Short mmCIF file of C-alpha atoms in Angstrom, two decimals:
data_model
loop_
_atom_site.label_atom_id
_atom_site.label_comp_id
_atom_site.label_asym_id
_atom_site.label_seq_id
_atom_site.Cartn_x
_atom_site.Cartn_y
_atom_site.Cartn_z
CA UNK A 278 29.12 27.43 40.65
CA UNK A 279 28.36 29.65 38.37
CA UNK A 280 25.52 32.21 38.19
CA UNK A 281 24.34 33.18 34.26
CA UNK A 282 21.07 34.81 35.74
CA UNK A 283 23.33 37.29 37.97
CA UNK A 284 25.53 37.62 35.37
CA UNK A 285 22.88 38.57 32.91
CA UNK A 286 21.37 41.03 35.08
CA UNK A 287 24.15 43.01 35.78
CA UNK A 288 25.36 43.81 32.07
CA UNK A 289 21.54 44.14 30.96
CA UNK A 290 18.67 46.46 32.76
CA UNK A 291 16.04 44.31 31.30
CA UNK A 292 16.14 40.81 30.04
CA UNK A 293 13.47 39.01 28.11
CA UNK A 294 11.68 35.52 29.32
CA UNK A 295 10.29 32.81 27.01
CA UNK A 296 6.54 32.27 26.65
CA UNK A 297 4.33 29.48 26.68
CA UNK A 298 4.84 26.01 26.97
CA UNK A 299 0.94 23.86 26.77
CA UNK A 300 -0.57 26.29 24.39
CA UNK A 301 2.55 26.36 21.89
CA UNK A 302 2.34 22.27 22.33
CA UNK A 303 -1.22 22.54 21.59
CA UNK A 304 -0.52 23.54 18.16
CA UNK A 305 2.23 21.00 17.80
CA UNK A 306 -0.23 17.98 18.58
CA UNK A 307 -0.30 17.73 22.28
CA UNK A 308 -4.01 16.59 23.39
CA UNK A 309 -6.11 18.28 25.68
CA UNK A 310 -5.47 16.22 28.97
CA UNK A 311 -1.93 14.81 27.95
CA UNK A 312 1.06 15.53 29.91
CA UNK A 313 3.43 18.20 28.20
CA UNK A 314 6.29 17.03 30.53
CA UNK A 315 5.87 13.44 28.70
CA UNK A 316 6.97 15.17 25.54
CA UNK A 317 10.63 15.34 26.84
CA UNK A 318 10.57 11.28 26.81
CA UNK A 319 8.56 10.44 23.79
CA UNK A 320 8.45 13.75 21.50
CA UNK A 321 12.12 15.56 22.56
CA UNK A 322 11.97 16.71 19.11
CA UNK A 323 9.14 19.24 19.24
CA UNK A 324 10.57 20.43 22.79
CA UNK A 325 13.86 21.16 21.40
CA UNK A 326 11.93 22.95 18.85
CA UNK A 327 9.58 25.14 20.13
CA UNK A 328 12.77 26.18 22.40
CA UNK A 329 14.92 26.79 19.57
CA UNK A 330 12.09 29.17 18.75
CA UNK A 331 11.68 31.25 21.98
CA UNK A 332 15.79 31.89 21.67
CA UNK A 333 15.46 32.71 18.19
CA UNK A 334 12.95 35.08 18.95
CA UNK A 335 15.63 36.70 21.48
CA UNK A 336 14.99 34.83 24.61
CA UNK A 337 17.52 35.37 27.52
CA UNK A 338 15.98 32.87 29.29
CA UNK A 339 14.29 29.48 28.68
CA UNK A 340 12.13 27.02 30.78
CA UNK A 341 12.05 23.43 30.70
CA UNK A 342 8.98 21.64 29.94
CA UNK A 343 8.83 20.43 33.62
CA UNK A 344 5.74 22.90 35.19
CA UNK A 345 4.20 19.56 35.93
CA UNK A 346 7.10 17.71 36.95
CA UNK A 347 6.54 17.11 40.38
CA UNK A 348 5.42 13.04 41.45
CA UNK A 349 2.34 14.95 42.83
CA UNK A 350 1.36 15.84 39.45
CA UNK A 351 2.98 13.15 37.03
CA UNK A 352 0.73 10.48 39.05
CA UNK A 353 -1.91 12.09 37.11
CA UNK A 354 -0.85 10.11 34.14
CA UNK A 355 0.87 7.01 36.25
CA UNK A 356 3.76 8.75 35.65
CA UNK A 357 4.67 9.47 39.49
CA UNK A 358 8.15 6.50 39.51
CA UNK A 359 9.70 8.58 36.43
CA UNK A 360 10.40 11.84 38.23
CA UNK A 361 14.54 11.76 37.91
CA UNK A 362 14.26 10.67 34.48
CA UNK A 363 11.63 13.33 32.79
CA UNK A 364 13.39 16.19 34.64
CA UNK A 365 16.58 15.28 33.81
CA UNK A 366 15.21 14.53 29.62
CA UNK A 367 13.65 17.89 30.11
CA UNK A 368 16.78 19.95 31.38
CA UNK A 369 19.61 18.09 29.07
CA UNK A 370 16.97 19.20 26.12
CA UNK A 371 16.75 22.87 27.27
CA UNK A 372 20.36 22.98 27.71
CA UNK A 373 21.51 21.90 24.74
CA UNK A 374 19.53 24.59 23.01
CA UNK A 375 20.87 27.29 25.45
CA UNK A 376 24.60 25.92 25.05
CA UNK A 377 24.21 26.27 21.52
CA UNK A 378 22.56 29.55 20.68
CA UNK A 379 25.33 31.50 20.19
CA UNK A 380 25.15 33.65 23.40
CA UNK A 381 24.26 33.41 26.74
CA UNK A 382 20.89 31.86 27.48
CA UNK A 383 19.91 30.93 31.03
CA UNK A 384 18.49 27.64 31.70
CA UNK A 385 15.75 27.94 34.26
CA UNK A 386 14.19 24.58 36.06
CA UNK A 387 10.43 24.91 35.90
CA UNK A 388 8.74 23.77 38.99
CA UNK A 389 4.88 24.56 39.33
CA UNK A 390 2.41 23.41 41.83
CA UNK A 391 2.01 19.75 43.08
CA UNK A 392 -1.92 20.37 42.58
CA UNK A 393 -2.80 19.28 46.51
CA UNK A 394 -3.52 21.60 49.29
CA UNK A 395 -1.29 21.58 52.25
CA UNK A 396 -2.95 21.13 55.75
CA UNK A 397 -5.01 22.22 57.10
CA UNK A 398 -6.95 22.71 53.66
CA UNK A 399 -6.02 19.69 52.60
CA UNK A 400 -3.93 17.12 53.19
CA UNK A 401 -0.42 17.69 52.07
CA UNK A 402 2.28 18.39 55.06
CA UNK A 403 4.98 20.54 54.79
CA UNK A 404 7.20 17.59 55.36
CA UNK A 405 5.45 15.69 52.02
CA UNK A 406 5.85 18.76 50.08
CA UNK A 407 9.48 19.44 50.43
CA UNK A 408 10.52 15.92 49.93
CA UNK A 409 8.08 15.98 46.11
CA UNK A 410 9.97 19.42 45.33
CA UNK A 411 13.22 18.11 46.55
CA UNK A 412 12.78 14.94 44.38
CA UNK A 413 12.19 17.03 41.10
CA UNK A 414 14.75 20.21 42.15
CA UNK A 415 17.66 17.67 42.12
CA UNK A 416 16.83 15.94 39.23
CA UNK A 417 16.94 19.56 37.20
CA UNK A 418 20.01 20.21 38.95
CA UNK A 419 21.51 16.94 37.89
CA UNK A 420 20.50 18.10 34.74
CA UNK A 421 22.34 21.04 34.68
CA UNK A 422 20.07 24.42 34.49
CA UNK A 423 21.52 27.35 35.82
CA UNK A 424 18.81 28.50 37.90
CA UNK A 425 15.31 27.01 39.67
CA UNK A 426 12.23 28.36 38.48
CA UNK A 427 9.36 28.27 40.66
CA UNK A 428 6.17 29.42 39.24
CA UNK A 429 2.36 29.95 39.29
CA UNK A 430 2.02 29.49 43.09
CA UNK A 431 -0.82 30.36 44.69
CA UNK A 432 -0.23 29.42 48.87
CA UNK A 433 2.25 30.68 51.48
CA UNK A 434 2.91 27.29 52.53
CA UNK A 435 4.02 25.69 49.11
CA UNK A 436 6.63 28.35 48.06
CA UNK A 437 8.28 27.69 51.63
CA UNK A 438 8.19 24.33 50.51
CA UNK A 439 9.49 24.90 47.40
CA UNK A 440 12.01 27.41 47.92
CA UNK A 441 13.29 25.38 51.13
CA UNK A 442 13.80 22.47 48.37
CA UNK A 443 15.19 24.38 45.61
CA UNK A 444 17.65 26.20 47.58
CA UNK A 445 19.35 23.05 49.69
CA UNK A 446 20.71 22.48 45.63
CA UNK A 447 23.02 25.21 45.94
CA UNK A 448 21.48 26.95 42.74
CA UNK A 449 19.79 30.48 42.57
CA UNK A 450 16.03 30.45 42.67
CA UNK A 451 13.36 32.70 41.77
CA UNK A 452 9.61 32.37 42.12
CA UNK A 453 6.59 34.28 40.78
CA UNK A 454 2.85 33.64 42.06
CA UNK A 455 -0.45 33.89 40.13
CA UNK A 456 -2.90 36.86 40.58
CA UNK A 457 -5.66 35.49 38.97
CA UNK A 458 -8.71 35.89 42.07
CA UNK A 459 -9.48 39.74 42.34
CA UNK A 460 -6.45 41.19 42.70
CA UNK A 461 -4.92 38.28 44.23
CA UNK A 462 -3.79 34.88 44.49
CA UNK A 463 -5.80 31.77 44.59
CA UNK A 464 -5.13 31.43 48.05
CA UNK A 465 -5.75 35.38 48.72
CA UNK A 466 -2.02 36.26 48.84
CA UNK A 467 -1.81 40.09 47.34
CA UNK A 468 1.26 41.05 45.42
CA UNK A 469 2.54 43.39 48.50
CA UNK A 470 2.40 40.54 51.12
CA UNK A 471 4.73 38.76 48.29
CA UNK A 472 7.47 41.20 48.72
CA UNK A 473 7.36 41.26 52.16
CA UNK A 474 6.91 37.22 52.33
CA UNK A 475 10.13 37.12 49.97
CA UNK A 476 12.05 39.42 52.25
CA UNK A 477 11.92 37.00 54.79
CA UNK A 478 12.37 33.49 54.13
CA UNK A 479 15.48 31.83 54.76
CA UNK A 480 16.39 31.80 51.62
CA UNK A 481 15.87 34.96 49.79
CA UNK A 482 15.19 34.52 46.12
CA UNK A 483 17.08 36.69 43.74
CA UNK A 484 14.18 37.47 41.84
CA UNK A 485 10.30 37.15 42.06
CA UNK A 486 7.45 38.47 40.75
CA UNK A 487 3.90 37.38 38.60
CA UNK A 488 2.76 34.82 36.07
CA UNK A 489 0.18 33.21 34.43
CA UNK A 490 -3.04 35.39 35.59
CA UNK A 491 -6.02 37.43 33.63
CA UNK A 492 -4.00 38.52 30.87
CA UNK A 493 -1.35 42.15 31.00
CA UNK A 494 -3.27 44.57 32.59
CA UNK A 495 -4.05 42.88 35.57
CA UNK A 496 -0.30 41.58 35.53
CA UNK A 497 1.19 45.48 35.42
CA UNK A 498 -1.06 46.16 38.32
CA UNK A 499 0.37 43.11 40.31
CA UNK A 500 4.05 44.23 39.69
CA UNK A 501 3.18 48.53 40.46
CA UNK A 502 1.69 47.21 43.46
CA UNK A 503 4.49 44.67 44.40
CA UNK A 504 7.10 46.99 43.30
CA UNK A 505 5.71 49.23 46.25
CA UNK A 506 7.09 46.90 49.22
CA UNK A 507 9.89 45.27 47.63
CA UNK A 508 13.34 46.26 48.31
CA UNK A 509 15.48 49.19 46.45
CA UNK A 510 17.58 45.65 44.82
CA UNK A 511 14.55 43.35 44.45
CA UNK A 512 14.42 41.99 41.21
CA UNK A 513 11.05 41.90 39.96
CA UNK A 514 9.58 39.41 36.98
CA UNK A 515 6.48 39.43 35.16
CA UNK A 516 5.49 36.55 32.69
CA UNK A 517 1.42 37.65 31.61
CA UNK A 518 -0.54 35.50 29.99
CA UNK A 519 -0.89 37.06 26.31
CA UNK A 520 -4.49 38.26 26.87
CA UNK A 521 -7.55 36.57 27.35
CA UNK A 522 -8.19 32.89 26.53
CA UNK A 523 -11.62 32.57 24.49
CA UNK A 524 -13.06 29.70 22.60
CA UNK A 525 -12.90 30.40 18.81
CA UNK A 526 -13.64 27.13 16.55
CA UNK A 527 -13.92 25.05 19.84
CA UNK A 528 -10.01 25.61 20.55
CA UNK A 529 -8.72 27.86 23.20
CA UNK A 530 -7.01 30.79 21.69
CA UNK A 531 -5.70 34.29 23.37
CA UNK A 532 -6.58 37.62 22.33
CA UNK A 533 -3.39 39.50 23.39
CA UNK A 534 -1.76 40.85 20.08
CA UNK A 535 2.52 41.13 19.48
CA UNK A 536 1.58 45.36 19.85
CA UNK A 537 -0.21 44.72 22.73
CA UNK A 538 2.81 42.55 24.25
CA UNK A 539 5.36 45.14 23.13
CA UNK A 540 3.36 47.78 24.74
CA UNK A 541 3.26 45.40 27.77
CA UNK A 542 6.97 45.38 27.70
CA UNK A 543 7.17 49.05 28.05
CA UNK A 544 4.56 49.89 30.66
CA UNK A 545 5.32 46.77 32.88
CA UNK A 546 9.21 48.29 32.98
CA UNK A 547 8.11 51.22 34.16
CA UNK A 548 6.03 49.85 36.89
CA UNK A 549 9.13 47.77 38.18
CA UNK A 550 10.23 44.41 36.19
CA UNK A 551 13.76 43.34 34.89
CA UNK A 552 12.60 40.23 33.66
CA UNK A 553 9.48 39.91 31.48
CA UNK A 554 8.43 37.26 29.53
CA UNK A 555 5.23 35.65 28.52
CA UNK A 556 2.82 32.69 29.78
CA UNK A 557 -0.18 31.09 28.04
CA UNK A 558 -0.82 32.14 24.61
CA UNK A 559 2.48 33.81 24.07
CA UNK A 560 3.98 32.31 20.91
CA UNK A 561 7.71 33.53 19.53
CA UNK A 562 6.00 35.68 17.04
CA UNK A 563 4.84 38.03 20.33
CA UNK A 564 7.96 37.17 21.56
CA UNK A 565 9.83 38.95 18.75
CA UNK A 566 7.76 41.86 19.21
CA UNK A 567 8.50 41.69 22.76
CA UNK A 568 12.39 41.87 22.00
CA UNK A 569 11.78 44.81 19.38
CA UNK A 570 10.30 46.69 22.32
CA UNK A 571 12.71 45.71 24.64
CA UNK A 572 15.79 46.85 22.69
CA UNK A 573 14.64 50.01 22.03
CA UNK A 574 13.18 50.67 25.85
CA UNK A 575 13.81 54.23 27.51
CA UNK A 576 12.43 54.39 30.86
CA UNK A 577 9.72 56.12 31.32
CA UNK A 578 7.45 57.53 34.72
CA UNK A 579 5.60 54.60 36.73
CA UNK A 580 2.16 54.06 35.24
CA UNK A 581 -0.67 55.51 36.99
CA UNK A 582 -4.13 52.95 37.39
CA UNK A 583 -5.40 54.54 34.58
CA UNK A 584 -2.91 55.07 31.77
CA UNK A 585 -2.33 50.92 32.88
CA UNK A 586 -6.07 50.62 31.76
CA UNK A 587 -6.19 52.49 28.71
CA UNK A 588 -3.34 51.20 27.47
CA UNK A 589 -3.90 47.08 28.17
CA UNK A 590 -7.39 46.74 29.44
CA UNK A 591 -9.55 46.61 32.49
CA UNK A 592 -8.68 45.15 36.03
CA UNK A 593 -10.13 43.46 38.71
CA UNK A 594 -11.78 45.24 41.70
CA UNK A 595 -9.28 44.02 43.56
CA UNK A 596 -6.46 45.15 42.08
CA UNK A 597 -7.93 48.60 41.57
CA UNK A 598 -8.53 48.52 45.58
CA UNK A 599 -4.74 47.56 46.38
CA UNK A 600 -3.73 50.91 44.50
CA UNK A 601 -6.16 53.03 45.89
CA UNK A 602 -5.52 52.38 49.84
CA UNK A 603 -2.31 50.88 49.67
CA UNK A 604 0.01 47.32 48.34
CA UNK A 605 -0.62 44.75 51.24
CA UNK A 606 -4.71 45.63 50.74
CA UNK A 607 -5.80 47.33 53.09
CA UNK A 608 -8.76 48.88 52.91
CA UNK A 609 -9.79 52.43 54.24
CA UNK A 610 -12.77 53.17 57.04
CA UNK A 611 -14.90 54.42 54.57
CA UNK A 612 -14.98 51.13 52.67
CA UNK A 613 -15.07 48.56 55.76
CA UNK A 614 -19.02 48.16 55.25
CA UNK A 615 -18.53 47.01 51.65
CA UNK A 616 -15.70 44.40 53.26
CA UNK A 617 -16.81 41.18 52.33
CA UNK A 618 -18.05 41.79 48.56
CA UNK A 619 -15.33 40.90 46.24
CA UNK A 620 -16.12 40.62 42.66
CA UNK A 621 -14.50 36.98 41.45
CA UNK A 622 -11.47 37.14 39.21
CA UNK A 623 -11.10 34.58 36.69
CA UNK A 624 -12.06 30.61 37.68
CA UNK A 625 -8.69 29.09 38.27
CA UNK A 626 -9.52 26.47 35.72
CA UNK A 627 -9.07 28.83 32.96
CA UNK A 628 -5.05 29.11 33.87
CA UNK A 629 -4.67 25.31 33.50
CA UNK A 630 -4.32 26.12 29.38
CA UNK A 631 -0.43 26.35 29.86
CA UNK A 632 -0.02 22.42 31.89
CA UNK A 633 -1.62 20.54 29.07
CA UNK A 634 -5.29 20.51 31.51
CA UNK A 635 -7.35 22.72 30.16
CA UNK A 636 -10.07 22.48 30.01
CA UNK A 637 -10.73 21.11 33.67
CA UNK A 638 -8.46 21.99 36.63
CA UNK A 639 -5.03 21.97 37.67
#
């Protein structure tokens, strides 16, 4: 079977990701509260457009409109019985676009969260998640994307659900978390205990990294601070949301500029990525820029806490603490009396802008 990702990375140092999915649909008609994965059924037009976009914008890689795709999530919209057949709409969409760009394009697989807690939070078993991932990571496969795409996780448990499904296809898989709670995940997973979670699970992941979050800054710091655990050969991604969302005209809208994307580009390189794309808010006009900055890329030192502030913004308290006294979080003596404050990040409602739910909750 072949391996376009692999492939890719070894001729390139750097290769470009696509950007949003919800937000772009947003201003193609979808409705606050619809599906986007229901657009690869009823609208396949407007997906095979926006991705014609993202590769004409210089996109090595593409997603499929399939965050969302799990039965979990798709029940949402009594949609839960049509699993095979959107995920398998969704990847023959994306890779007709790839097939036909010209050059090579890798076809990623998106799978996001099922949107349920596993025990003993909630009331998802491991057993129940692998078999909802395993239902939607063969039906991409069937497809035919070149690689499984496992994104904005928050919990331990559900990537070893969804990397135990994804890998029993016999594809590649990678798999990038969200740092959107002070520094760290949802679930209070920092980007050091990623590397070192990646490192060992039985099947290792040829690349991993960041999505989604609070916008680039916080992003960069997620990757520097990843980048300090992971392996010499880790591949490290980093898809940032394109700034901030804020409510202008009663639509959601996100302040990151294309300069401030291309200067994303070049600082979040130097803290560690190979892959770098965009999430919410990133349209294929940033993308472009992105490319620009890309192409013309010489590497430069690894940015320090403060030249990634001035550059793209402030950061949380949290991430500022992970580079100060180390990547898995640990904090020094002199700070164990100040232990339990922890200044909240952003409210995990705000990332559901990219899955078609905002506003609300994933």
């Amino acid at each position: 079977m072949s391996n376009r990702l692999s492939k890719l990375l070894s001729q390139h140092p750097l290769l470009l990701a696509d950007g949003a999915t919800g937000t772009n649909f947003f201003a193609a008609g979808l409705q606050t509260g619809d599906a986007p994965e229901m657009w690869n059924v009823e609208q396949p037009e407007k997906v095979r457009e926006l991705q014609h976009a993202f590769v004409d914008a210089g996109s090595d890689i593409i997603l499929t409109n399939t965050f969302g795709g799990t039965r979990n999530r798709l029940k949402l919209h009594q949609a839960q019985d049509r699993v095979r057949e959107i995920n398998m709409a969704a990847a023959e969409i994306t890779c007709s676009v790839a097939r036909n760009a010209g050059r090579e394009v890798v076809v990623a697989g998106s799978m996001g969260p099922t949107g349920d807690l596993f025990v003993p939070l909630g009331e998802l078993t491991m057993e129940q998640g692998i078999a909802a991932f395993t239902e939607q990571a063969e039906a991409l496969a069937e497809g035919g994307v070149d690689v499984l795409w496992i994104e904005t996780i928050s919990a331990v448990e559900e990537v070893q659900a969804a990397v135990t499904a994804a890998a029993a296809t016999g594809l590649p898989v990678v798999c990038t978390f969200s740092f959107d709670t002070n520094g760290r995940t949802m679930m209070g997973v920092t980007p050091g205990q990623v590397a070192t979670l990646m490192q060992n699970l039985a099947s290792l992941p040829i690349a991993y990294g960041g999505n989604c979050g609070v916008g680039a800054a916080e992003l960069v710091a997620a990757i520097s601070n990843m980048a300090e655990t992971a392996q010499p050969d880790d591949v490290l991604i980093a898809k940032s949301n394109c700034g901030i969302p804020e409510y202008v005209d009663g639509a959601i809208r996100y302040n990151g500029t294309p300069e401030l994307m291309a200067d994303y580009v070049q600082i979040v390189a130097d803290a560690g990525a190979r892959i770098i794309g965009g999430c919410c808010g990133t349209s294929p006009e940033h993308l472009r820029a992105m490319r620009n900055a890309m192409d013309n890329y010489e590497k430069g030192e690894k940015p320090s806490l403060d030249n990634i502030i001035a550059r793209l913004g402030q950061i949380s308290t949290g991430a500022e603490e992970q580079h100060r006294s180390g990547p898995l979080g640990e904090k020094p003596a002199a700070q164990t009396a100040d232990k339990g404050r922890r200044r909240r990040g952003r409210d995990p409602k705000r990332k559901a802008a990219d899955d078609g739910s905002f506003p609300g909750g994933e």
